[in-house]
Short mmCIF file of C-alpha atoms in Angstrom, two decimals:
data_model
loop_
_atom_site.label_atom_id
_atom_site.label_comp_id
_atom_site.label_asym_id
_atom_site.label_seq_id
_atom_site.Cartn_x
_atom_site.Cartn_y
_atom_site.Cartn_z
CA MET A 814 206.14 90.23 95.49
CA LEU A 815 209.11 91.26 93.87
CA ASP A 816 210.72 89.59 90.38
CA THR A 817 214.37 89.70 90.13
CA GLY A 818 214.84 87.78 86.72
CA THR A 819 213.35 85.37 84.30
CA ALA A 820 214.70 82.65 86.28
CA PRO A 821 212.04 81.21 89.12
CA ALA A 822 213.15 81.70 92.62
CA PRO A 823 214.10 78.60 94.05
CA GLU A 824 211.92 76.66 96.47
CA THR A 825 213.82 77.41 99.51
CA ALA A 826 213.24 81.40 98.99
CA PRO A 827 211.21 82.59 101.81
CA ALA A 828 207.49 83.04 100.84
CA ALA A 829 207.18 86.19 102.87
CA ASP A 830 208.08 89.69 101.28
CA ASP A 831 207.64 93.59 100.68
CA ASP A 832 204.35 93.88 102.43
CA GLN A 833 203.60 90.63 104.11
CA ASN A 834 204.66 89.97 107.68
CA ALA A 835 203.34 88.07 110.73
CA ASP A 836 202.80 91.34 112.52
CA GLY A 837 200.47 93.01 110.00
CA ARG A 838 201.94 96.08 110.33
CA ASP A 839 204.42 96.07 107.13
CA GLY A 840 201.55 98.64 105.15
CA LYS A 841 202.20 100.82 108.05
CA HIS A 842 206.10 100.96 108.35
CA ALA A 843 206.95 99.85 104.84
CA ARG A 844 206.30 102.80 102.07
CA ARG A 845 207.49 103.02 98.43
CA PHE A 846 210.20 106.21 97.66
CA GLY A 847 208.79 108.51 95.77
CA LEU A 848 211.17 111.07 93.21
CA PRO A 849 212.36 113.06 95.51
CA ILE A 850 213.36 110.73 98.56
CA ALA A 851 214.92 108.33 95.38
CA THR A 852 216.86 111.45 94.34
CA ALA A 853 217.81 112.20 97.97
CA LEU A 854 219.01 108.83 98.55
CA VAL A 855 221.37 108.83 95.38
CA MET A 856 222.79 112.54 96.43
CA GLY A 857 223.12 111.27 100.10
CA ASN A 858 225.06 108.28 98.84
CA ILE A 859 227.27 110.04 96.49
CA ILE A 860 228.04 112.73 98.88
CA GLY A 861 229.42 111.52 102.04
CA GLY A 862 232.19 112.95 104.28
CA GLY A 863 234.51 113.86 101.39
CA ILE A 864 232.96 116.62 100.19
CA PHE A 865 234.88 118.28 103.23
CA LEU A 866 238.20 117.79 102.35
CA LEU A 867 238.26 117.36 98.49
CA PRO A 868 239.00 120.76 97.99
CA ALA A 869 242.26 120.64 100.16
CA SER A 870 242.98 117.29 98.23
CA VAL A 871 243.16 118.18 94.56
CA ALA A 872 244.70 121.83 95.57
CA PRO A 873 248.61 120.35 95.05
CA TYR A 874 247.81 119.94 91.33
CA GLY A 875 246.10 123.66 90.71
CA THR A 876 242.96 124.87 89.39
CA ILE A 877 243.60 122.37 86.33
CA SER A 878 241.82 119.65 88.93
CA LEU A 879 238.54 121.49 87.96
CA VAL A 880 238.85 119.92 84.41
CA ALA A 881 239.05 116.49 85.84
CA PHE A 882 235.83 117.21 87.55
CA GLY A 883 234.38 118.18 84.54
CA VAL A 884 235.32 115.07 82.58
CA LEU A 885 234.49 112.87 85.53
CA THR A 886 231.07 114.57 85.84
CA VAL A 887 230.58 113.49 82.09
CA GLY A 888 231.44 109.96 82.67
CA ALA A 889 229.35 109.85 85.48
CA ILE A 890 226.10 111.32 83.90
CA ALA A 891 226.61 108.65 81.13
CA LEU A 892 226.88 106.01 83.80
CA ALA A 893 223.57 107.39 85.47
CA LEU A 894 222.29 107.58 82.15
CA VAL A 895 222.59 103.96 81.42
CA PHE A 896 221.53 102.45 85.06
CA GLY A 897 218.20 104.71 84.19
CA ARG A 898 217.54 102.67 81.04
CA LEU A 899 218.63 99.55 82.52
CA ALA A 900 216.06 100.23 85.67
CA LYS A 901 213.72 100.87 82.76
CA ARG A 902 213.19 97.32 81.48
CA HIS A 903 214.31 95.79 84.56
CA PRO A 904 212.63 97.79 87.59
CA GLN A 905 213.23 94.96 90.14
CA THR A 906 215.46 95.37 93.37
CA GLY A 907 219.10 94.56 93.12
CA GLY A 908 220.76 96.83 90.20
CA PRO A 909 223.25 95.59 88.57
CA TYR A 910 223.22 92.07 89.65
CA VAL A 911 219.51 92.11 87.82
CA TYR A 912 221.08 93.27 84.44
CA ALA A 913 224.27 91.22 84.82
CA ARG A 914 222.44 87.93 85.52
CA GLU A 915 219.61 88.81 82.62
CA ALA A 916 222.71 89.09 80.22
CA PHE A 917 225.47 86.73 81.11
CA GLY A 918 223.64 84.32 83.80
CA ASP A 919 223.87 83.14 87.53
CA PHE A 920 227.87 83.68 87.81
CA ALA A 921 228.25 87.30 86.51
CA GLY A 922 225.04 88.01 88.47
CA PHE A 923 226.77 86.68 91.84
CA LEU A 924 229.76 88.44 90.80
CA ALA A 925 228.22 91.94 90.72
CA ALA A 926 226.37 91.17 94.03
CA TRP A 927 228.96 89.70 95.70
CA SER A 928 231.78 92.83 94.93
CA TYR A 929 229.08 95.15 95.82
CA TRP A 930 227.93 93.76 99.22
CA ILE A 931 231.50 93.65 99.97
CA THR A 932 231.79 97.21 98.96
CA SER A 933 228.79 98.42 100.91
CA TRP A 934 229.47 97.23 104.47
CA VAL A 935 233.54 98.02 104.21
CA SER A 936 232.22 101.62 103.46
CA ASN A 937 230.29 101.77 106.05
CA ALA A 938 233.14 101.08 108.23
CA ALA A 939 235.25 103.86 106.68
CA LEU A 940 232.26 106.59 107.13
CA ALA A 941 231.55 105.57 111.03
CA VAL A 942 235.88 106.55 111.14
CA ALA A 943 235.55 109.60 109.31
CA ALA A 944 232.57 110.40 110.90
CA VAL A 945 233.98 109.96 114.50
CA GLY A 946 237.06 112.34 113.24
CA TYR A 947 234.67 115.23 112.99
CA LEU A 948 232.54 114.39 116.01
CA ASP A 949 235.65 115.03 117.89
CA VAL A 950 235.53 118.64 117.12
CA LEU A 951 232.39 118.60 118.77
CA LEU A 952 232.82 116.32 121.94
CA PRO A 953 236.15 115.62 122.65
CA ILE A 954 236.93 111.48 122.71
CA HIS A 955 239.70 110.69 120.68
CA GLY A 956 241.83 110.62 124.01
CA SER A 957 239.83 107.28 125.07
CA THR A 958 240.21 104.35 122.81
CA PHE A 959 236.99 103.08 124.35
CA TRP A 960 234.82 106.20 123.68
CA THR A 961 236.07 106.31 120.10
CA ILE A 962 234.87 103.12 119.67
CA VAL A 963 231.70 103.08 121.09
CA ALA A 964 231.47 106.74 119.10
CA ALA A 965 231.98 104.88 115.91
CA LEU A 966 229.69 101.80 116.60
CA ALA A 967 226.91 104.25 117.41
CA CYS A 968 227.33 106.04 114.06
CA GLN A 969 226.94 102.62 112.32
CA TRP A 970 223.89 101.18 114.58
CA LEU A 971 221.70 104.37 114.97
CA PRO A 972 221.39 104.26 110.96
CA ALA A 973 220.87 100.55 111.08
CA LEU A 974 217.82 101.24 113.63
CA ALA A 975 216.53 103.48 111.22
CA ASN A 976 216.63 100.91 108.71
CA LEU A 977 215.14 98.14 111.05
CA ALA A 978 212.14 100.47 112.00
CA GLY A 979 210.99 100.09 107.89
CA THR A 980 211.64 101.91 104.41
CA ARG A 981 209.07 104.78 105.35
CA TYR A 982 211.64 106.02 108.32
CA VAL A 983 214.62 105.27 105.81
CA GLY A 984 213.51 107.59 103.45
CA ALA A 985 212.33 110.26 106.26
CA VAL A 986 215.48 109.99 107.81
CA GLN A 987 217.60 110.19 104.19
CA LEU A 988 215.11 113.54 103.08
CA VAL A 989 216.03 115.16 106.58
CA SER A 990 219.59 114.62 106.66
CA THR A 991 220.18 115.50 102.57
CA VAL A 992 218.05 118.98 103.64
CA LEU A 993 220.46 119.47 106.77
CA LYS A 994 223.87 118.83 104.77
CA PHE A 995 222.94 120.55 101.95
CA ALA A 996 222.38 123.81 103.71
CA PRO A 997 225.99 124.58 104.64
CA LEU A 998 227.37 123.27 101.57
CA VAL A 999 224.99 125.44 99.71
CA LEU A 1000 226.09 128.51 102.24
CA VAL A 1001 229.90 127.70 101.14
CA ALA A 1002 229.20 126.90 97.29
CA VAL A 1003 227.23 130.23 96.80
CA GLY A 1004 228.26 132.36 99.41
CA GLY A 1005 231.88 131.55 98.44
CA LEU A 1006 231.52 133.27 95.14
CA PHE A 1007 230.49 136.91 96.99
CA PHE A 1008 233.89 136.35 98.20
CA PHE A 1009 235.94 135.17 95.54
CA ASP A 1010 239.42 136.35 94.79
CA ALA A 1011 241.12 135.21 91.70
CA ASP A 1012 244.51 135.86 93.20
CA ASN A 1013 243.60 133.09 95.82
CA LEU A 1014 243.41 130.28 92.86
CA GLY A 1015 247.32 129.91 92.55
CA PRO A 1016 248.81 128.27 89.51
CA PHE A 1017 246.54 126.54 86.44
CA GLN A 1018 249.17 123.33 86.76
CA ALA A 1019 251.02 123.51 90.33
CA GLY A 1020 254.02 121.14 90.83
CA GLY A 1021 254.84 121.30 87.19
CA GLY A 1022 256.32 117.99 86.92
CA ASP A 1023 253.51 116.48 84.98
CA SER A 1024 251.99 117.09 81.30
CA PRO A 1025 248.50 118.79 81.57
CA VAL A 1026 246.98 115.25 80.71
CA GLY A 1027 249.25 113.99 83.60
CA ALA A 1028 248.16 116.46 85.87
CA ILE A 1029 244.21 115.73 85.02
CA SER A 1030 244.70 112.23 85.33
CA ALA A 1031 246.48 112.45 88.34
CA SER A 1032 243.85 114.97 90.22
CA ALA A 1033 241.25 112.45 88.23
CA ALA A 1034 242.58 109.59 90.87
CA ILE A 1035 241.81 111.26 93.71
CA LEU A 1036 238.03 112.50 92.29
CA LEU A 1037 237.04 109.33 90.68
CA PHE A 1038 235.83 107.86 94.12
CA SER A 1039 233.58 110.46 94.82
CA TYR A 1040 230.67 109.75 92.73
CA LEU A 1041 230.71 106.16 93.92
CA GLY A 1042 226.72 105.71 94.97
CA VAL A 1043 225.24 106.48 91.13
CA GLU A 1044 223.68 103.41 91.23
CA SER A 1045 221.67 103.43 94.66
CA ALA A 1046 218.15 104.18 93.13
CA SER A 1047 218.55 101.01 91.00
CA MET A 1048 219.54 99.04 93.71
CA SER A 1049 216.63 99.73 95.74
CA ALA A 1050 214.24 99.82 92.51
CA GLY A 1051 211.49 97.57 93.86
CA GLU A 1052 210.91 99.93 97.07
CA VAL A 1053 210.44 102.94 94.46
CA ARG A 1054 207.45 103.77 93.18
CA ASP A 1055 207.38 103.71 89.38
CA PRO A 1056 210.62 102.58 88.63
CA GLU A 1057 210.61 102.68 84.86
CA ARG A 1058 210.50 106.40 85.16
CA ASN A 1059 211.47 107.50 88.72
CA VAL A 1060 214.59 105.62 88.95
CA GLY A 1061 216.37 106.70 86.01
CA ARG A 1062 215.53 110.11 86.78
CA ALA A 1063 216.33 109.98 90.42
CA THR A 1064 219.78 108.42 89.16
CA VAL A 1065 220.33 111.43 86.93
CA LEU A 1066 218.88 114.38 88.87
CA GLY A 1067 220.78 113.12 92.25
CA THR A 1068 224.16 112.73 89.96
CA ALA A 1069 223.85 115.92 88.49
CA LEU A 1070 222.84 117.88 91.86
CA ALA A 1071 225.77 116.29 93.54
CA ALA A 1072 228.26 117.48 90.64
CA LEU A 1073 227.01 120.61 91.02
CA VAL A 1074 227.16 120.75 94.62
CA TYR A 1075 230.93 119.28 94.36
CA LEU A 1076 232.08 121.80 91.65
CA LEU A 1077 230.73 124.87 93.09
CA CYS A 1078 231.94 123.77 96.68
CA THR A 1079 235.55 123.73 95.45
CA VAL A 1080 235.54 126.54 93.18
CA SER A 1081 234.51 128.66 96.06
CA VAL A 1082 237.00 127.15 98.51
CA PHE A 1083 239.62 127.86 95.56
CA GLY A 1084 238.80 131.29 95.84
CA THR A 1085 238.28 132.03 99.28
CA VAL A 1086 241.29 130.52 100.57
CA ALA A 1087 244.70 131.12 99.70
CA HIS A 1088 246.56 128.51 97.75
CA ASP A 1089 249.60 128.01 99.66
CA LYS A 1090 247.23 127.82 102.92
CA LEU A 1091 245.13 125.04 101.01
CA VAL A 1092 247.45 122.85 100.08
CA ASP A 1093 247.97 122.50 103.97
CA SER A 1094 244.42 122.44 105.10
CA THR A 1095 242.83 119.66 106.87
CA ALA A 1096 239.25 121.78 107.54
CA PRO A 1097 239.19 123.12 104.12
CA MET A 1098 235.63 124.03 104.18
CA THR A 1099 236.30 125.72 107.73
CA ASP A 1100 238.88 127.69 106.08
CA SER A 1101 236.83 129.07 103.66
CA VAL A 1102 233.89 129.74 106.18
CA ASN A 1103 236.21 131.89 108.44
CA VAL A 1104 237.20 134.08 105.30
CA MET A 1105 233.87 134.96 104.54
CA PHE A 1106 232.32 135.52 108.04
CA GLY A 1107 235.41 135.81 110.47
CA GLY A 1108 235.98 134.28 113.94
CA THR A 1109 236.40 130.58 114.31
CA TRP A 1110 232.82 129.35 114.59
CA GLY A 1111 233.41 127.59 111.24
CA GLY A 1112 234.86 124.53 112.72
CA THR A 1113 232.37 123.87 114.62
CA ALA A 1114 229.18 124.63 111.76
CA VAL A 1115 231.48 122.43 109.50
CA ALA A 1116 231.90 119.56 111.81
CA ILE A 1117 228.11 119.61 112.68
CA ALA A 1118 227.83 119.51 108.80
CA ALA A 1119 230.15 116.61 108.27
CA VAL A 1120 228.53 114.21 110.91
CA VAL A 1121 224.54 114.82 109.04
CA SER A 1122 226.35 114.04 106.29
CA ILE A 1123 228.07 110.85 107.06
CA LEU A 1124 225.14 109.95 109.03
CA GLY A 1125 222.74 110.38 106.13
CA ALA A 1126 224.94 108.55 103.78
CA LEU A 1127 225.12 105.59 106.57
CA ASN A 1128 221.74 105.31 106.19
CA GLY A 1129 221.60 105.03 102.21
CA TRP A 1130 224.47 102.41 102.18
CA THR A 1131 223.30 100.50 105.19
CA LEU A 1132 220.14 100.09 103.00
CA LEU A 1133 222.13 99.20 100.20
CA SER A 1134 224.03 96.77 101.99
CA ALA A 1135 220.81 94.70 102.59
CA GLN A 1136 219.97 95.16 99.03
CA ALA A 1137 222.64 94.20 97.71
CA PRO A 1138 222.07 90.17 98.72
CA TYR A 1139 218.50 90.28 98.91
CA ALA A 1140 218.14 89.74 94.84
CA PRO A 1141 220.72 86.70 94.48
CA ALA A 1142 219.26 85.43 97.76
CA LYS A 1143 215.97 85.11 96.24
CA ASP A 1144 217.39 83.58 93.55
CA GLY A 1145 219.56 81.02 95.58
CA LEU A 1146 222.99 82.74 94.84
CA PHE A 1147 223.13 83.97 98.61
CA PRO A 1148 221.78 82.16 102.00
CA ALA A 1149 217.99 82.71 101.81
CA ALA A 1150 217.74 84.60 105.03
CA PHE A 1151 218.81 87.70 103.05
CA ALA A 1152 215.87 87.59 101.07
CA ARG A 1153 213.40 87.73 104.17
CA LYS A 1154 211.52 91.40 104.50
CA LYS A 1155 210.13 93.33 107.63
CA ARG A 1156 208.34 96.30 106.97
CA GLY A 1157 209.86 96.72 103.55
CA VAL A 1158 213.85 95.95 104.50
CA PRO A 1159 215.74 92.66 104.12
CA THR A 1160 216.37 92.61 108.23
CA PHE A 1161 218.80 89.94 107.91
CA GLY A 1162 221.06 91.75 105.42
CA VAL A 1163 221.03 94.87 107.72
CA LEU A 1164 222.04 93.20 110.65
CA VAL A 1165 224.55 91.18 109.08
CA GLY A 1166 226.34 93.76 107.31
CA VAL A 1167 226.11 96.39 110.24
CA ALA A 1168 227.91 93.68 112.43
CA LEU A 1169 230.98 92.96 109.65
CA ALA A 1170 231.24 96.85 109.87
CA SER A 1171 231.46 97.13 113.46
CA LEU A 1172 233.67 94.15 113.60
CA LEU A 1173 236.24 95.97 111.19
CA THR A 1174 235.60 99.26 112.96
CA ILE A 1175 236.69 97.73 116.33
CA TYR A 1176 239.91 95.89 114.30
CA ASN A 1177 240.71 99.09 112.95
CA TYR A 1178 241.16 100.80 116.51
CA THR A 1179 242.37 98.08 118.12
CA ALA A 1180 244.76 96.25 115.88
CA GLY A 1181 247.17 99.26 116.22
CA SER A 1182 247.82 99.81 112.51
CA GLU A 1183 245.64 101.97 110.35
CA GLY A 1184 247.61 100.24 106.76
CA VAL A 1185 245.58 97.11 107.12
CA PHE A 1186 242.23 99.52 107.42
CA GLU A 1187 243.21 101.80 104.77
CA SER A 1188 243.99 98.79 102.54
CA LEU A 1189 240.39 97.36 102.70
CA VAL A 1190 238.76 100.65 102.13
CA LEU A 1191 241.22 101.30 98.96
CA ILE A 1192 239.47 97.45 97.76
CA THR A 1193 236.37 98.70 98.16
CA THR A 1194 237.38 101.30 95.16
CA PHE A 1195 238.00 98.33 92.91
CA THR A 1196 234.58 96.28 93.81
CA ALA A 1197 232.60 98.98 93.55
CA THR A 1198 233.53 99.24 89.89
CA VAL A 1199 232.95 95.83 89.31
CA PRO A 1200 229.12 95.97 89.22
CA TYR A 1201 229.55 98.81 86.88
CA LEU A 1202 231.59 97.11 84.73
CA LEU A 1203 229.10 94.31 84.37
CA ALA A 1204 225.93 96.46 84.33
CA THR A 1205 227.16 98.41 81.64
CA ALA A 1206 228.53 95.24 79.65
CA ALA A 1207 224.91 94.19 80.03
CA GLN A 1208 223.54 97.19 78.20
CA ILE A 1209 226.19 96.69 75.35
CA TYR A 1210 225.21 93.46 74.98
CA PHE A 1211 221.29 94.06 74.96
CA LEU A 1212 222.08 96.74 72.32
CA LEU A 1213 224.46 94.49 70.13
CA SER A 1214 222.20 91.58 70.50
CA GLY A 1215 219.11 92.78 68.93
CA GLN A 1216 216.88 92.13 71.60
CA GLY A 1217 213.98 94.39 70.62
CA HIS A 1218 211.84 94.27 73.65
CA ARG A 1219 214.80 95.66 75.73
CA VAL A 1220 216.21 98.01 72.90
CA SER A 1221 214.53 101.28 71.29
CA LYS A 1222 215.94 100.80 67.72
CA GLY A 1223 215.50 104.72 67.30
CA ARG A 1224 217.85 105.24 70.29
CA LEU A 1225 220.51 102.96 69.39
CA ALA A 1226 223.28 104.98 68.68
CA ARG A 1227 222.68 107.11 71.25
CA ASP A 1228 222.29 104.40 73.77
CA MET A 1229 225.70 102.74 72.59
CA THR A 1230 227.66 105.99 72.98
CA LEU A 1231 226.46 106.54 76.49
CA ALA A 1232 226.81 102.33 77.29
CA LEU A 1233 230.62 102.58 75.90
CA ALA A 1234 231.21 106.22 77.76
CA ALA A 1235 230.22 104.50 80.91
CA PHE A 1236 232.45 101.20 80.19
CA GLY A 1237 235.05 103.73 79.74
CA PHE A 1238 234.47 105.92 82.74
CA SER A 1239 233.96 102.77 85.10
CA MET A 1240 237.56 101.35 83.64
CA TRP A 1241 239.06 104.61 84.45
CA LEU A 1242 237.86 103.90 88.53
CA VAL A 1243 239.48 100.50 88.20
CA GLY A 1244 242.79 102.39 86.73
CA GLY A 1245 242.32 104.88 90.08
CA ALA A 1246 242.23 102.15 92.50
CA GLY A 1247 245.82 101.20 91.95
CA TYR A 1248 247.60 97.96 91.56
CA ALA A 1249 247.35 96.79 95.09
CA ALA A 1250 244.00 97.36 95.37
CA VAL A 1251 243.07 95.42 92.52
CA TYR A 1252 244.97 92.86 93.42
CA GLN A 1253 243.76 92.07 96.80
CA GLY A 1254 240.50 92.91 95.47
CA VAL A 1255 240.61 90.07 93.01
CA ILE A 1256 241.51 87.80 96.12
CA PHE A 1257 237.99 89.33 97.89
CA LEU A 1258 236.46 88.38 94.36
CA PHE A 1259 238.08 84.41 94.05
CA VAL A 1260 236.48 84.37 98.05
CA GLY A 1261 233.35 84.97 96.33
CA VAL A 1262 233.64 82.44 93.46
CA LEU A 1263 233.89 79.78 96.66
CA VAL A 1264 230.38 80.87 97.76
CA TYR A 1265 229.02 81.08 94.47
CA ALA A 1266 230.54 77.08 93.82
CA TRP A 1267 228.84 76.17 97.30
CA MET A 1268 225.17 78.28 96.80
CA SER A 1269 225.56 76.83 93.15
CA ALA A 1270 225.75 73.41 94.48
CA ARG A 1271 223.05 73.80 97.16
CA LYS A 1272 220.49 74.88 94.36
CA ASN A 1273 221.09 72.63 91.84
CA ARG A 1274 220.73 69.74 94.39
CA GLN A 1275 217.43 70.92 96.26
CA SER A 1276 215.95 71.28 92.38
CA SER A 1277 217.02 68.04 91.40
CA PRO A 1278 214.56 65.37 91.58
CA ALA A 1279 215.10 62.52 94.55
CA GLY A 1280 217.53 59.81 93.36
CA ASP A 1281 219.48 61.48 90.97
#
């Protein structure tokens, strides 16, 4: 049975848990993740489809964007280390929800879970739309709205089916997809260094309008969101073997390896594709492969790699969309159905998440306006940072409150420095989301406040003695 905090689970919480199921087959299909699969989960969730467009996105700022990469990597590693510290002392499924609730109570924990849940299923809709864009290179379907919708829904439901089959299959799909998608990325990252031409780099600071600090901040605003997903292992800590050790290791390893891939791929593309062409490129990886090996086969290869990459990210994020409400549901802060597990997976959470993402995807293709969908995607860049801020604030609270069972006194200065750096990184993420996204994201959070009021009142009413 997985514990999610100091508060006891409400009486209405389901009795069945990880390996208890009516069909008796959970032991066969539910399997805890080891360090390799937990690391693959982090890497797979951080690196989705954005890597295939990232070099062109930052090219207008010049090679100074590589400096922004370095700054962001330090911040992401600091955040990863903080999650590792927190998971060591609270190795339960739920990640930021568990930490925020332990430090600040039910309401803060609920906000962390609610905002992360919104982020997960809206991001899944965005990933599916991105996958269809690459799939169109292989199977021309954009001419038909019907088949475009079918393809997007297939991209969502196939990973959902893998999740419903059990954690054993989630881990297998994640590991295979991570290996398959990194093969072409390593080809670009390493192969590009042999074809590197410094004349292709262009100016250090392109545009010339901003100061160096302004240029770094502007390029960082694009790069900031490429590191979302560092919390993946802590969100599924209850499904990781020896979580006190492996969650922290997987978080740091996955984040560091993802950062290395990002940086090497960007440097290689910068050095193989002429700057003036890269600025207008819609497929920078394809252009880089074509320069390295000639011909036009790179487009097909990159499209396949992108589809595999996005499906792998969808597989991981589908699990996270179910894990986000799982822990608060066990504590009576989400509907109890979200706490029911089968084959190690919260199946109701998987189905609700993929259903909401599917409805949003259909709306995107039928409403005739991409602005609404893009606004929702931008909102997720804000909602994703709310759990980060609450989790890092929880670590700062634990450090300052002198709770000996949670804090190692010998590491106080180091852990406080990491926590403050991670908090600053999270605030930078909020700034990068933009005013409109923050404004609309706050509205989403206030809707969650209404849900919290309902669930909290229901929980208190059920726990009160009859007649009170």
